[in-house]
Coordinates of C-alpha atoms and ligand atoms in Angstrom, one line a residue:
X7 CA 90.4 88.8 98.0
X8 CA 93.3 91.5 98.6
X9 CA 93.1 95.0 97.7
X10 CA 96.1 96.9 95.9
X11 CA 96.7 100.5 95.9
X12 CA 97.5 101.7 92.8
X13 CA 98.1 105.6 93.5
X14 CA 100.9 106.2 90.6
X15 CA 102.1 104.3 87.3
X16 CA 105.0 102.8 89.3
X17 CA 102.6 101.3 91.3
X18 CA 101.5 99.3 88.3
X19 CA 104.3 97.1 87.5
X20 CA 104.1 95.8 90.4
X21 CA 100.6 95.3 90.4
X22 CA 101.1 92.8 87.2
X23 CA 103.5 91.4 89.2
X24 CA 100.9 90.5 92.4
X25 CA 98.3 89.2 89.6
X26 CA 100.2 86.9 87.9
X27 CA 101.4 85.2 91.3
X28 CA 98.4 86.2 93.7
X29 CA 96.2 83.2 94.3
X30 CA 93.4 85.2 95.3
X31 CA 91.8 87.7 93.3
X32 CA 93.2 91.0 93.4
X33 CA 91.4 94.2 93.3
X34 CA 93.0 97.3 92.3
X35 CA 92.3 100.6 94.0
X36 CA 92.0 103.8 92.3
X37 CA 92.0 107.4 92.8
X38 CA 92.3 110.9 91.1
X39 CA 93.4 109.0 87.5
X40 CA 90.8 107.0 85.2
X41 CA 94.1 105.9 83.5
X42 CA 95.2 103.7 86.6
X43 CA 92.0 102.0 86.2
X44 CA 92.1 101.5 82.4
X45 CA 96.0 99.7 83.1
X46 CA 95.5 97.5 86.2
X47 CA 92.5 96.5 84.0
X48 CA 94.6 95.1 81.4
X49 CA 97.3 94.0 84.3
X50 CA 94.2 91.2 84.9
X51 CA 92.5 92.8 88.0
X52 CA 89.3 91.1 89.2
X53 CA 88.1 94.1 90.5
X54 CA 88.9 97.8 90.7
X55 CA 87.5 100.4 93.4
X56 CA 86.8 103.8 92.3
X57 CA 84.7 106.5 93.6
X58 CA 83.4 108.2 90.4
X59 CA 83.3 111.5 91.9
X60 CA 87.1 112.2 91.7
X61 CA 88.6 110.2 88.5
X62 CA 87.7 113.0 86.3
X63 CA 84.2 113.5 84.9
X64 CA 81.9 111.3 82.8
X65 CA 83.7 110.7 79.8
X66 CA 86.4 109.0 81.4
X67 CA 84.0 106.8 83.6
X68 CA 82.2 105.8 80.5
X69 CA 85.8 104.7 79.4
X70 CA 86.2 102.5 82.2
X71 CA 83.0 101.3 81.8
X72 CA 83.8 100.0 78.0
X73 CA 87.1 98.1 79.3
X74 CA 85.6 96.8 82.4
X75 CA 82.4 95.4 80.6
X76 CA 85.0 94.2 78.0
X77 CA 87.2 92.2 80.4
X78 CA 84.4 91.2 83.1
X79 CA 85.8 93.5 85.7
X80 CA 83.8 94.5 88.7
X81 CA 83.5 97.7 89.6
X82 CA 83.0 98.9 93.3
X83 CA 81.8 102.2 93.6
X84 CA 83.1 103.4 96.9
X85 CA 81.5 106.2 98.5
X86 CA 82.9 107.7 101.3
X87 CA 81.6 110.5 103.9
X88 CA 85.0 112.4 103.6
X89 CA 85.0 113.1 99.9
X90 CA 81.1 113.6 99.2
X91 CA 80.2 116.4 96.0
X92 CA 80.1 119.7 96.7
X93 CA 77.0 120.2 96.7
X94 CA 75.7 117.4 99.1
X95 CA 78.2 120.0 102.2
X96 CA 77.6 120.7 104.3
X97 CA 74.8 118.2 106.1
X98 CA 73.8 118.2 109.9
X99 CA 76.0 115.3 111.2
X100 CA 72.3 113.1 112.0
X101 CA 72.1 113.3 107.9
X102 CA 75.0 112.2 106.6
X103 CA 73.8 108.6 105.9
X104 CA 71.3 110.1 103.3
X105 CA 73.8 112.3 102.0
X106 CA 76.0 109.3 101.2
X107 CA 73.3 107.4 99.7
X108 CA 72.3 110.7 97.7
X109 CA 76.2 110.3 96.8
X110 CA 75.9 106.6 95.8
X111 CA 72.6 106.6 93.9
X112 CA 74.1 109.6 91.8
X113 CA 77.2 107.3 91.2
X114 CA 74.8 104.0 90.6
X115 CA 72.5 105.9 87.7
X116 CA 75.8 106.5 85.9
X117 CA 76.9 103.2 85.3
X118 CA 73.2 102.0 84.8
X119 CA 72.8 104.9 81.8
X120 CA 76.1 102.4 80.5
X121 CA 73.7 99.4 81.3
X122 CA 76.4 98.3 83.3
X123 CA 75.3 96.4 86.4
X124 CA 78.4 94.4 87.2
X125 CA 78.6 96.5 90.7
X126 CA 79.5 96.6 94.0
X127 CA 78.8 99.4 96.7
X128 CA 80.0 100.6 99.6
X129 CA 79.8 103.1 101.9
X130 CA 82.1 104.5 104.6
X131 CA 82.0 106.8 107.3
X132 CA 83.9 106.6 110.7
X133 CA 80.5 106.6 112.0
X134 CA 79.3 103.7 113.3
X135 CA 75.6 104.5 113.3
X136 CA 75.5 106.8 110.0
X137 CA 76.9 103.8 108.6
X138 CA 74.6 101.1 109.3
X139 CA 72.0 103.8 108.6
X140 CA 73.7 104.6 104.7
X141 CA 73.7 100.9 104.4
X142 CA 70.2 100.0 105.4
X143 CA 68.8 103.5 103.4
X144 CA 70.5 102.2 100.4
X145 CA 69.2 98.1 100.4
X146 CA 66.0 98.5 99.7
X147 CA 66.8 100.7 96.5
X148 CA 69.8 98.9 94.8
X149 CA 69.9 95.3 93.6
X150 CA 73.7 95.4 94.1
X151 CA 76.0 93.6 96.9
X152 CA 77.6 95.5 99.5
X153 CA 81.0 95.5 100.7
X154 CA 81.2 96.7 104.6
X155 CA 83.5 98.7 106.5
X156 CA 83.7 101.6 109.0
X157 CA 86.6 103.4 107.9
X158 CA 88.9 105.0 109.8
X159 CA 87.7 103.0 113.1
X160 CA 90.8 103.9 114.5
X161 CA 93.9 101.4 116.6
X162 CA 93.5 97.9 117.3
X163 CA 91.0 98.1 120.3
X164 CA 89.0 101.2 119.5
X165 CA 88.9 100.4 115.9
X166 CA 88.0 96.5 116.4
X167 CA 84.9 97.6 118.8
X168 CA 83.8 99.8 115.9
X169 CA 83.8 97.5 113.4
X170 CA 82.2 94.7 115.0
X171 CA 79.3 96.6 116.0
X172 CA 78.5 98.3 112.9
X173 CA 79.4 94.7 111.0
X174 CA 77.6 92.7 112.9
X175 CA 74.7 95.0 113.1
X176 CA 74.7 94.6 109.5
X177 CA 75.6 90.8 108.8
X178 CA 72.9 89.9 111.2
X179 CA 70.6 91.7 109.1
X180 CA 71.3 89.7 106.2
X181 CA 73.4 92.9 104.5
X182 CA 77.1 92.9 103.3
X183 CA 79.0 90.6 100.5
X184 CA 82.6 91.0 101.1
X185 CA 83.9 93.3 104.1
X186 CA 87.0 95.0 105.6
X187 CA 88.0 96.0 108.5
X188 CA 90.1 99.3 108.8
X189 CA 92.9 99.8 111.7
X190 CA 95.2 101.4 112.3
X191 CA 97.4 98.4 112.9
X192 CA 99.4 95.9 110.8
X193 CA 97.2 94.7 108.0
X194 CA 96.7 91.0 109.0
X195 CA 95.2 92.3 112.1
X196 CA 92.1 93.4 110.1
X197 CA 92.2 90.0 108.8
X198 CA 92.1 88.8 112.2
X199 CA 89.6 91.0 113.5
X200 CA 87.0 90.6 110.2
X201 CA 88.0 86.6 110.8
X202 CA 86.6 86.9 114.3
X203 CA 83.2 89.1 113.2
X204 CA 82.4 86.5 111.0
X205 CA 82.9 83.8 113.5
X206 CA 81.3 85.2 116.2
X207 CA 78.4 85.6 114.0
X208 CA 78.4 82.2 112.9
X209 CA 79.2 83.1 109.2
X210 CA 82.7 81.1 109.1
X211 CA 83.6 78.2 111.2
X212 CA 87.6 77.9 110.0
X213 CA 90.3 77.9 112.7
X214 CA 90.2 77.5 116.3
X215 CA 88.4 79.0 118.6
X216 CA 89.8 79.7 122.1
X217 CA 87.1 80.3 125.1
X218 CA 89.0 81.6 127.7
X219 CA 87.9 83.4 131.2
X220 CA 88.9 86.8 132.6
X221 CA 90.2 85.3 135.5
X222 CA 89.2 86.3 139.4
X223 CA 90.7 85.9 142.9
X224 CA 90.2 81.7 142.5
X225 CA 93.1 81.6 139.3
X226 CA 96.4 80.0 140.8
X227 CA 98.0 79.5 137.2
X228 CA 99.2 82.4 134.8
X229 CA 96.0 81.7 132.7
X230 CA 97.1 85.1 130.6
X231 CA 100.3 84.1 129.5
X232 CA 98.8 80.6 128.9
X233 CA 96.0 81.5 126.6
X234 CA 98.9 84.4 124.7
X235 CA 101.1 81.7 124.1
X236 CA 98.2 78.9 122.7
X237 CA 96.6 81.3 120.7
X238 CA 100.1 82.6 118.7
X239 CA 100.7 78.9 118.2
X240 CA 97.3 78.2 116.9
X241 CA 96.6 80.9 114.4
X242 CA 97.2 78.8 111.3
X243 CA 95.5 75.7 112.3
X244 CA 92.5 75.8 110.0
X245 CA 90.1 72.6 111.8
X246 CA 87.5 74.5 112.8
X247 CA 87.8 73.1 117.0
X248 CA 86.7 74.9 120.2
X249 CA 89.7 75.1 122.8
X250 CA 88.7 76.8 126.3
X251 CA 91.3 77.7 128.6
X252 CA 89.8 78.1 131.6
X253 CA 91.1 79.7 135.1
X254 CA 90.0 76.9 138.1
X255 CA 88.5 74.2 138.6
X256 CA 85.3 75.9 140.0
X257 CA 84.0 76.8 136.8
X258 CA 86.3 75.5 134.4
X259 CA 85.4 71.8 134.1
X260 CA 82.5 73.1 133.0
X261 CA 83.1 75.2 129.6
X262 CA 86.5 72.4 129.7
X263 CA 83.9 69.9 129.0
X264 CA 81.8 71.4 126.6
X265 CA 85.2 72.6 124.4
X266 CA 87.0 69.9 122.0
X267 CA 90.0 70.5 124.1
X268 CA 90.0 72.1 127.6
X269 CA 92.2 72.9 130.4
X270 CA 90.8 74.1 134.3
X271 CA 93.5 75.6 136.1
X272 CA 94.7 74.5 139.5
X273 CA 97.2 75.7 141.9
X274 CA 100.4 75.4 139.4
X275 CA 99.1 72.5 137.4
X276 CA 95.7 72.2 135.2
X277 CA 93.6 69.6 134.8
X278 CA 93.1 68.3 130.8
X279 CA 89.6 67.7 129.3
X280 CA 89.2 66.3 126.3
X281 CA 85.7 65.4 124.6
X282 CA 83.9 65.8 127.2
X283 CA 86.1 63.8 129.7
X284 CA 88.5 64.6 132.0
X285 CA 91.8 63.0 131.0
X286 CA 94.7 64.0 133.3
X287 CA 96.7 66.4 135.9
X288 CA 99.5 68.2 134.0
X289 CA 101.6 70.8 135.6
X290 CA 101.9 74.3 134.9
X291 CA 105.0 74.7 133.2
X292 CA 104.1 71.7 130.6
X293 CA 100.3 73.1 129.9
X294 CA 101.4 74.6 126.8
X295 CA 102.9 72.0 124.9
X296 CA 100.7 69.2 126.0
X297 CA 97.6 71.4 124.7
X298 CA 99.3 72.0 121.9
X299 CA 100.0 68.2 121.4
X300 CA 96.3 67.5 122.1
X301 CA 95.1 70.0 119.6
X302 CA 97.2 68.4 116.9
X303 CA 96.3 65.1 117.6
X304 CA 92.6 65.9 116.8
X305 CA 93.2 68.0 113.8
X306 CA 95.1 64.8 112.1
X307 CA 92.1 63.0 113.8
X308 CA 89.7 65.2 112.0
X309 CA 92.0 65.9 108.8
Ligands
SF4_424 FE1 87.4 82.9 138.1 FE2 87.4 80.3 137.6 FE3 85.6 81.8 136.4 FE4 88.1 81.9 135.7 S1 86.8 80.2 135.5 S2 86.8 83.7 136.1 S3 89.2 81.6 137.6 S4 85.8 81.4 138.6

């Protein structure tokens, strides 16, 4: 599903716009204004995203509630360690998962007095640990699905490490519905990133997987550049296959053989595995496109 800002009522034209075309459901996210939610609503929204605490008091929520009961709309309640009440600040920093559940609960027995249980929670610190903590507070209390994220988890690297270890200390546990993962990077990098959690976890199986090594003083090929240049070319490949790229042929043949497709690098050329059998010598400068080849050939095999 994709998530759409919807700070202002500019913001909602378009929003119509992205529903009518989006082939995936499209969630709108609001802030400050209970009227934004009320709109994207009728713009044909599959979800919206409020946290109840700032879109101005229980009359209005009970508003949203009518429309979003009326249309089937979920609602995720999003709480979040940087805009908690007033009167949940300030809490020792080892607290703050209970004060965000305190936060949630609150939010939870509001719609509940509506009788409306069409929910979704989540809640998001930059925390790792007071995170999987808020999460694991709140399951056994709430019926509801999560969605998961560590907000504000920072760039690419810092942020990815974050993410997968408060994720996957919560997927493995059985917790979390639907899940993003916040960078500070271009957007389809979180994609990426959640993609990978989920794989590595075992939870999605789409796309190809590239084993690679870290290399040592035995590589003689530019295995870097090698596995850069497969991987860009391999991103939209959807056949779920198992490629390993591997450095020499001292310890290559072996994950080689265990991958769908595999290469062990010698000095300037790399030796091609495929199924479980080696297949032929190729030379380095030709590696690339003859994987590539390979990798195609099994995915119409497979198609
Ligand atoms: Fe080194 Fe070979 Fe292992 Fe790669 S596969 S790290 S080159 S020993």
């Amino acid at each position: 599903m994709v998530r759409v800002a919807v700070p202002d009522q500019g913001a909602l034209e378009g929003l119509a716009k992205i529903v009518s075309k989006s082939p995936l459901p499209v969630i709108g996210d609001i802030h400050f204004d209970y009227r934004l939610a009320l709109e994207a609503m009728k713009a044909g929204v599959a979800g919206i995203r409020i946290n109840p605490g700032n879109i101005g008091g229980t009359r209005k929520i009970r508003q949203v509630i009518a429309v979003a009961r009326d249309q089937g709309v979920c609602i995720r309640i999003g709480v979040n360690a940087g805009s908690l009440e007033k009167d949940l600040l300030p809490y020792p920093p080892q607290r703050q998962a209970e004060a965000m559940v305190t936060s949630a609960l609150r939010h939870i027995g509001l719609f509940e007095q509506s009788n409306f249980k069409n929910l979704k929670i989540s809640l998001k610190s930059s925390d790792v640990l007071q995170t999987v903590r808020a999460y694991r507070l709140l399951a056994g209390q709430v019926p509801y699905p999560f969605h998961l994220g560590i907000t504000e988890a920072g760039s690419l690297i810092s942020g990815t490490v974050k993410s997968a270890l408060g994720l996957g200390l919560l997927l493995v546990q059985g917790l979390g519905d639907t899940l993003r993962v916040s960078l500070t990077a271009a957007p389809r990098e979180e994609v990426r990133v959640a993609y990978q959690i989920l794989r590595a976890l075992g939870l999605r199986k789409r796309g190809i997987e590239i084993i690679s090594c870290p290399t040592c003083g035995r590589c003689q090929i530019n295995l870097m550049a090698l596995v850069k240049k497969v991987e860009l070319a391999v991103q939209g490949v959807a056949a779920p296959l198992k490629v390993a790229i591997m450095g020499c042929i001292v310890n290559g043949p072996g994950e080689a053989k265990e991958a769908d497709i595999g290469i062990a690098g010698g000095k300037g050329y790399g030796l091609l595995f495929a199924g479980g059998r080696r297949l032929r010598k190729i030379p380095e400068q030709q590696l690339v496109p003859v994987l590539l080849e390979e990798i195609e050939n099994l995915v119409q095999q497979k198609g």
